[in-house]
PDB file of C-alpha atoms in Angstrom:
ATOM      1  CA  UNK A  15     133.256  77.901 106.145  1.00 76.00           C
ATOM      2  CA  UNK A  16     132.174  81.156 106.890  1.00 84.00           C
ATOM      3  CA  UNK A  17     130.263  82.497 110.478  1.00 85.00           C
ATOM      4  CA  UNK A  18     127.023  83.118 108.485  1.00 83.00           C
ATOM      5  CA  UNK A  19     127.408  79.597 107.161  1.00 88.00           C
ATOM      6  CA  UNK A  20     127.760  77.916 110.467  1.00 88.00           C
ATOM      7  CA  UNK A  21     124.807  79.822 111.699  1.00 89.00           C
ATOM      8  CA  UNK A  22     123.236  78.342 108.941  1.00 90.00           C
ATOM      9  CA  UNK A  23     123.554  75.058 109.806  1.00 91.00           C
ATOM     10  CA  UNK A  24     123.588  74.901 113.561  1.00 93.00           C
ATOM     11  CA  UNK A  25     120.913  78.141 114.433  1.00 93.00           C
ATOM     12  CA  UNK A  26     117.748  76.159 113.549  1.00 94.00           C
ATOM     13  CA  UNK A  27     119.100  73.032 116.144  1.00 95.00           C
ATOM     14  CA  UNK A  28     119.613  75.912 118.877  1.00 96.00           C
ATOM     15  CA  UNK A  29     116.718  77.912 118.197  1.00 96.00           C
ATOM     16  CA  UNK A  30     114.638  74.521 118.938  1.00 96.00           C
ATOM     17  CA  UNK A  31     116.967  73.996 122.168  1.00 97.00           C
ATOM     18  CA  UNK A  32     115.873  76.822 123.493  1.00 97.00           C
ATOM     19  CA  UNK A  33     112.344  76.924 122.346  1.00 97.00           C
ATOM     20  CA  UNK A  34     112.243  73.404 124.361  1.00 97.00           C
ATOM     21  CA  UNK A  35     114.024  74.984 127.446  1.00 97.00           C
ATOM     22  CA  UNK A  36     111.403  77.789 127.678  1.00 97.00           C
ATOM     23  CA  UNK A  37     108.602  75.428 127.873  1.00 97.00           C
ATOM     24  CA  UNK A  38     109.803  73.209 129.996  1.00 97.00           C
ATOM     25  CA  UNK A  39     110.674  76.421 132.620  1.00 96.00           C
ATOM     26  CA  UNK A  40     107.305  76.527 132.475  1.00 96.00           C
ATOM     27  CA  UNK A  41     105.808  72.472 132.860  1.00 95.00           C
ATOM     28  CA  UNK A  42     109.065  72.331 135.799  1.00 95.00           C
ATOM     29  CA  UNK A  43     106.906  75.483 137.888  1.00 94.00           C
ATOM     30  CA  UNK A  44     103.435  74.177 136.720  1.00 94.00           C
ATOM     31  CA  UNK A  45     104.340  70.782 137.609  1.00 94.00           C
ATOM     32  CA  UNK A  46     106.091  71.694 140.950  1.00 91.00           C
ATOM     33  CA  UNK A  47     103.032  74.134 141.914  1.00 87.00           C
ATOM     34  CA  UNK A  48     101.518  73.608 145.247  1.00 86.00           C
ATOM     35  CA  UNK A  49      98.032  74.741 144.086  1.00 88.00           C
ATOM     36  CA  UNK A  50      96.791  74.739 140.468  1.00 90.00           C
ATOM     37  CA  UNK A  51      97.670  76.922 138.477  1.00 91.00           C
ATOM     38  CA  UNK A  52      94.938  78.421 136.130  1.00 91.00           C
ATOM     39  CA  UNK A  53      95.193  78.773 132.296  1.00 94.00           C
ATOM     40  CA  UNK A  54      95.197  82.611 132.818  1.00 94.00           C
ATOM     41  CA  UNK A  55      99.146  82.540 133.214  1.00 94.00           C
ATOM     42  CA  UNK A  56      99.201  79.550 130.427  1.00 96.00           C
ATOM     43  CA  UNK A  57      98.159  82.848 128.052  1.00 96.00           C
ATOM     44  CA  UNK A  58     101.980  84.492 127.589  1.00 97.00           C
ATOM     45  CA  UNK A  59     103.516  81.543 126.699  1.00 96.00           C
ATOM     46  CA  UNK A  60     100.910  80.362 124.397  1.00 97.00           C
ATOM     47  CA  UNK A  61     100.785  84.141 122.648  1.00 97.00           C
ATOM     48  CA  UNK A  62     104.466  83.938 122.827  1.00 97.00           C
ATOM     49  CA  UNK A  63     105.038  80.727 120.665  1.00 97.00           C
ATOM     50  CA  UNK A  64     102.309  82.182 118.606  1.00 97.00           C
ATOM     51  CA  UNK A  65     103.908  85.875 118.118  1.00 96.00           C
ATOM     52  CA  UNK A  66     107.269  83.418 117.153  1.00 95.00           C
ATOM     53  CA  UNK A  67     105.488  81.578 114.651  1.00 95.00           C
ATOM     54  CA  UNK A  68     104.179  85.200 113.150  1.00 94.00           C
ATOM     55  CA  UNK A  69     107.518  86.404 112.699  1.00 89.00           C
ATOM     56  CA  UNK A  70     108.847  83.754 111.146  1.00 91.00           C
ATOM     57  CA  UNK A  71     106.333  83.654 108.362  1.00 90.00           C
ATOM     58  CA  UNK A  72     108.513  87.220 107.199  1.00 85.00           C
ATOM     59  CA  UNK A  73     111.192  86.694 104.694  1.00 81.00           C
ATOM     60  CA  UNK A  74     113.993  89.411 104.703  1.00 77.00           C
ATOM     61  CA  UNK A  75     113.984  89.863 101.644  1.00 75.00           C
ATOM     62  CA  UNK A  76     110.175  91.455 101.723  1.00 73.00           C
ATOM     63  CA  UNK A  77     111.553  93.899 104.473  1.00 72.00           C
ATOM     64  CA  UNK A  78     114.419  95.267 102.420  1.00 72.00           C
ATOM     65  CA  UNK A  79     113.325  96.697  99.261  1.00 67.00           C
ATOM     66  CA  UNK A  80     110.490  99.564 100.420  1.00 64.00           C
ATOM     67  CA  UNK A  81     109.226 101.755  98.350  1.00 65.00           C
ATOM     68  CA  UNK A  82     106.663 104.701 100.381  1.00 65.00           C
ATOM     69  CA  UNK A  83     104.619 104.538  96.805  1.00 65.00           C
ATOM     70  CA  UNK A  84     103.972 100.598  96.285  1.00 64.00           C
ATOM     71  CA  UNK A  85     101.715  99.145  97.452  1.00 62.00           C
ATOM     72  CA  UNK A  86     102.880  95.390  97.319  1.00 64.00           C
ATOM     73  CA  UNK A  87     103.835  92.864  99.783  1.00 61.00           C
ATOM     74  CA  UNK A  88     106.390  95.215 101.515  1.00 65.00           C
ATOM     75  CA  UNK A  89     103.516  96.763 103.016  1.00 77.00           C
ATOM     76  CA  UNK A  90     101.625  94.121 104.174  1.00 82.00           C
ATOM     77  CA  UNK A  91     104.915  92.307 105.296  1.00 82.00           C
ATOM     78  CA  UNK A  92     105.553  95.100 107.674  1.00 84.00           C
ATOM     79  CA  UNK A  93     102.255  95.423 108.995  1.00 87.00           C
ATOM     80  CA  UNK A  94     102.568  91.517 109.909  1.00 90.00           C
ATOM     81  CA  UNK A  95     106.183  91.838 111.517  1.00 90.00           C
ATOM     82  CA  UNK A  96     104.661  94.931 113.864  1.00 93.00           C
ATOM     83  CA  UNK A  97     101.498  93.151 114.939  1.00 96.00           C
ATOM     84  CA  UNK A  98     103.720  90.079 115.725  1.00 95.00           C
ATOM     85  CA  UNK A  99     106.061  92.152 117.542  1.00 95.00           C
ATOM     86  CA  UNK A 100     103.475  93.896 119.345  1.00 97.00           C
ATOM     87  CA  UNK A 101     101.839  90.438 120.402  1.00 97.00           C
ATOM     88  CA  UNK A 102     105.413  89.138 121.488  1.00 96.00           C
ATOM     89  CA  UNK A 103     106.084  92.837 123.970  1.00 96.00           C
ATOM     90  CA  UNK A 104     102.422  92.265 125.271  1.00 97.00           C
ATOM     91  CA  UNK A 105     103.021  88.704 125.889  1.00 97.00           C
ATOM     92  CA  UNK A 106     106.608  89.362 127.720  1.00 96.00           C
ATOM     93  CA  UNK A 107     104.781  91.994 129.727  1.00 97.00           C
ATOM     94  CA  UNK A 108     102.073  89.570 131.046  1.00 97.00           C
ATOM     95  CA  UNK A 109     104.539  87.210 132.019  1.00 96.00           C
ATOM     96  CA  UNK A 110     105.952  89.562 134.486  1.00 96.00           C
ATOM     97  CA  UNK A 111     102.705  90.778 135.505  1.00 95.00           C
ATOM     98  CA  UNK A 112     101.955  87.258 136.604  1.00 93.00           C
ATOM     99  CA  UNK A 113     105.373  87.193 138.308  1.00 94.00           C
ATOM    100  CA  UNK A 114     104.585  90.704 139.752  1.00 94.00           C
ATOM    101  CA  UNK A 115     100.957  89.135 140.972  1.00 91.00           C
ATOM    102  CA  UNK A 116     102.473  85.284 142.483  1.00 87.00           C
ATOM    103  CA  UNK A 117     104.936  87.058 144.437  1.00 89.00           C
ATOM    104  CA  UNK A 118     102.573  89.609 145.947  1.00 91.00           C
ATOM    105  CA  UNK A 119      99.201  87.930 146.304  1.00 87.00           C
ATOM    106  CA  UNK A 120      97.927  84.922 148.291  1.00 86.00           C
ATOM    107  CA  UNK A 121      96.324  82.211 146.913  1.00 84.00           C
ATOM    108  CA  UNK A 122      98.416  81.940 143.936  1.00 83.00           C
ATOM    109  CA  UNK A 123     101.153  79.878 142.612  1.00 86.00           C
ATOM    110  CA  UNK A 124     104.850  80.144 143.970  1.00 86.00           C
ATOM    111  CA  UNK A 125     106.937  82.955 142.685  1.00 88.00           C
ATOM    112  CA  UNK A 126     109.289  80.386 140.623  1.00 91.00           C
ATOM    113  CA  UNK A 127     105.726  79.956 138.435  1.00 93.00           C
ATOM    114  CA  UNK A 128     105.969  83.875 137.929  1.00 92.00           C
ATOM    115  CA  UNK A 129     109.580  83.620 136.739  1.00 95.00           C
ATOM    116  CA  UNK A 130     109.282  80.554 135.144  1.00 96.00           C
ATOM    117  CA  UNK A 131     106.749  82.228 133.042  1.00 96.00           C
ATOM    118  CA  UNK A 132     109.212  85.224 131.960  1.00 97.00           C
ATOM    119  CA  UNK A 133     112.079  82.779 131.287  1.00 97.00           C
ATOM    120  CA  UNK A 134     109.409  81.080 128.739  1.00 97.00           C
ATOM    121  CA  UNK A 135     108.282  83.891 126.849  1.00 97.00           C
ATOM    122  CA  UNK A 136     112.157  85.478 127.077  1.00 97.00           C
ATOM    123  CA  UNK A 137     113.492  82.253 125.620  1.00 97.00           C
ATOM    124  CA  UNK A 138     110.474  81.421 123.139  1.00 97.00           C
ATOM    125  CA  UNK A 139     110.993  84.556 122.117  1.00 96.00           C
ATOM    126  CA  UNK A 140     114.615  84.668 121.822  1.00 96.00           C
ATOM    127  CA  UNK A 141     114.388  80.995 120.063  1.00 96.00           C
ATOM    128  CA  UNK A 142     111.878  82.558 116.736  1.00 94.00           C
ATOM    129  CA  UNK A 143     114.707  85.588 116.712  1.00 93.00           C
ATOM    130  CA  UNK A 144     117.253  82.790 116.251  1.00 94.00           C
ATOM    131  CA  UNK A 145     115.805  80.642 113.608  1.00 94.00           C
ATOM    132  CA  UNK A 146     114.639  83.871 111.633  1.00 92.00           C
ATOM    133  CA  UNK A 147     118.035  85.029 112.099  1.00 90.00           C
ATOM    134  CA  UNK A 148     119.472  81.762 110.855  1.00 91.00           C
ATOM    135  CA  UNK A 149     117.016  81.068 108.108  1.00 83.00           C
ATOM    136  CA  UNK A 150     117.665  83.865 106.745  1.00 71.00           C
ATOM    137  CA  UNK A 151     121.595  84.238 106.658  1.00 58.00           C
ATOM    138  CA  UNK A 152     123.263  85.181 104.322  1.00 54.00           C
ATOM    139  CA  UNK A 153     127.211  85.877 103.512  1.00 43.00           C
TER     140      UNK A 153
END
Protein backbone atom coordinates (compact mmCIF):
# COMPACT_ATOMS: atom_id res chain seq x y z
CA UNK A 1 0.00 0.00 0.00
CA UNK A 2 1.45 2.79 -1.57
CA UNK A 3 1.43 6.84 -0.19
CA UNK A 4 -0.84 7.81 -3.14
CA UNK A 5 -3.06 4.93 -2.11
CA UNK A 6 -3.43 5.91 1.47
CA UNK A 7 -4.18 9.40 0.38
CA UNK A 8 -6.72 7.82 -1.46
CA UNK A 9 -8.52 6.47 1.11
CA UNK A 10 -8.05 8.71 4.09
CA UNK A 11 -7.77 12.50 2.09
CA UNK A 12 -11.55 12.77 1.43
CA UNK A 13 -12.23 11.98 5.59
CA UNK A 14 -9.56 14.88 6.28
CA UNK A 15 -10.48 17.18 3.70
CA UNK A 16 -14.14 17.10 5.42
CA UNK A 17 -12.30 17.48 8.97
CA UNK A 18 -11.06 20.42 8.07
CA UNK A 19 -13.77 21.81 5.96
CA UNK A 20 -15.86 21.30 9.39
CA UNK A 21 -13.06 23.01 11.49
CA UNK A 22 -13.12 26.14 9.26
CA UNK A 23 -16.72 26.67 9.76
CA UNK A 24 -16.98 26.14 13.00
CA UNK A 25 -13.85 28.94 13.55
CA UNK A 26 -16.29 30.87 12.26
CA UNK A 27 -20.01 29.88 14.27
CA UNK A 28 -17.27 29.74 17.69
CA UNK A 29 -16.49 33.94 16.85
CA UNK A 30 -20.08 34.56 15.50
CA UNK A 31 -21.52 32.83 18.34
CA UNK A 32 -19.14 34.36 20.99
CA UNK A 33 -19.66 38.02 19.37
CA UNK A 34 -20.64 40.71 21.71
CA UNK A 35 -22.65 42.61 19.03
CA UNK A 36 -24.09 41.07 15.84
CA UNK A 37 -22.29 40.45 13.42
CA UNK A 38 -23.67 41.35 9.88
CA UNK A 39 -23.80 38.99 6.83
CA UNK A 40 -21.20 41.31 5.13
CA UNK A 41 -18.27 39.21 6.80
CA UNK A 42 -20.60 35.89 6.32
CA UNK A 43 -19.54 36.73 2.34
CA UNK A 44 -15.70 35.06 2.37
CA UNK A 45 -16.63 32.08 3.81
CA UNK A 46 -19.67 31.55 1.82
CA UNK A 47 -17.53 32.49 -1.63
CA UNK A 48 -14.92 30.35 -0.15
CA UNK A 49 -16.92 27.00 0.14
CA UNK A 50 -18.28 28.06 -3.15
CA UNK A 51 -14.74 28.74 -5.01
CA UNK A 52 -14.01 24.90 -3.28
CA UNK A 53 -16.89 23.42 -4.79
CA UNK A 54 -15.70 25.13 -8.36
CA UNK A 55 -12.50 23.52 -8.25
CA UNK A 56 -13.49 20.40 -7.55
CA UNK A 57 -15.81 20.08 -10.47
CA UNK A 58 -12.03 19.93 -12.58
CA UNK A 59 -10.75 16.53 -13.32
CA UNK A 60 -6.89 16.31 -13.86
CA UNK A 61 -7.05 14.64 -16.45
CA UNK A 62 -8.81 17.74 -18.54
CA UNK A 63 -5.78 19.92 -17.30
CA UNK A 64 -3.06 17.68 -18.66
CA UNK A 65 -3.39 17.09 -22.24
CA UNK A 66 -3.43 20.95 -23.86
CA UNK A 67 -3.23 21.54 -27.07
CA UNK A 68 -2.89 25.83 -27.98
CA UNK A 69 -5.03 24.70 -31.33
CA UNK A 70 -8.17 22.71 -29.79
CA UNK A 71 -10.63 24.00 -28.86
CA UNK A 72 -12.25 21.29 -26.52
CA UNK A 73 -12.85 20.96 -22.92
CA UNK A 74 -9.17 21.77 -22.02
CA UNK A 75 -10.06 25.19 -22.68
CA UNK A 76 -13.02 25.64 -20.98
CA UNK A 77 -11.62 23.48 -18.03
CA UNK A 78 -8.97 26.05 -17.51
CA UNK A 79 -11.01 28.96 -17.78
CA UNK A 80 -13.21 27.32 -14.84
CA UNK A 81 -10.09 26.39 -12.57
CA UNK A 82 -8.84 30.35 -12.97
CA UNK A 83 -12.20 31.94 -12.23
CA UNK A 84 -12.46 29.54 -9.21
CA UNK A 85 -9.10 30.38 -8.16
CA UNK A 86 -9.61 33.92 -8.60
CA UNK A 87 -12.94 33.74 -6.44
CA UNK A 88 -10.99 31.66 -3.70
CA UNK A 89 -7.71 34.74 -3.59
CA UNK A 90 -10.60 37.39 -3.51
CA UNK A 91 -12.41 35.58 -0.89
CA UNK A 92 -9.06 34.97 1.36
CA UNK A 93 -8.39 38.66 0.85
CA UNK A 94 -11.80 39.80 2.28
CA UNK A 95 -11.38 37.75 5.14
CA UNK A 96 -8.43 39.68 6.22
CA UNK A 97 -9.89 42.85 5.25
CA UNK A 98 -12.60 42.14 7.77
CA UNK A 99 -9.87 41.18 10.26
CA UNK A 100 -7.93 44.36 9.18
CA UNK A 101 -11.47 46.43 9.76
CA UNK A 102 -12.66 44.49 13.53
CA UNK A 103 -9.39 45.19 14.89
CA UNK A 104 -9.25 48.84 13.86
CA UNK A 105 -12.79 50.16 13.92
CA UNK A 106 -15.42 50.58 16.66
CA UNK A 107 -18.59 49.25 16.55
CA UNK A 108 -17.65 46.03 15.11
CA UNK A 109 -17.17 42.53 16.14
CA UNK A 110 -14.07 41.36 18.28
CA UNK A 111 -10.86 40.80 16.46
CA UNK A 112 -11.11 36.81 17.07
CA UNK A 113 -14.34 37.30 14.43
CA UNK A 114 -11.66 38.87 11.98
CA UNK A 115 -9.33 35.89 12.42
CA UNK A 116 -11.80 33.48 12.77
CA UNK A 117 -12.87 34.51 9.39
CA UNK A 118 -9.24 33.95 7.75
CA UNK A 119 -8.82 30.59 9.53
CA UNK A 120 -12.28 29.67 7.61
CA UNK A 121 -11.54 30.61 4.24
CA UNK A 122 -7.60 29.32 4.85
CA UNK A 123 -8.94 25.95 5.94
CA UNK A 124 -12.08 25.73 3.48
CA UNK A 125 -9.78 26.42 1.16
CA UNK A 126 -7.07 24.18 2.08
CA UNK A 127 -9.91 21.31 2.66
CA UNK A 128 -11.22 21.50 -1.59
CA UNK A 129 -7.14 21.41 -2.31
CA UNK A 130 -7.16 18.19 -0.28
CA UNK A 131 -10.03 16.27 -1.62
CA UNK A 132 -9.05 17.39 -5.29
CA UNK A 133 -5.71 16.30 -4.43
CA UNK A 134 -6.98 12.99 -3.12
CA UNK A 135 -9.65 12.35 -5.67
CA UNK A 136 -7.53 12.57 -8.03
CA UNK A 137 -4.39 10.41 -6.98
CA UNK A 138 -2.87 8.47 -8.73
CA UNK A 139 0.39 6.02 -8.41
Amino acid sequence: MGLPEIWRNLGPGLAGAVFGAGWWFWFDAVVCSAITVQFLHYLPGIFASLASLMFNCVRRDELQDYSPFDDGEGCRSRTWLFLSYVIAFVSLAGSAGMLVQDALLPDTPSSWTGVAGVLQCTCVLASGLMYWTSRTATE
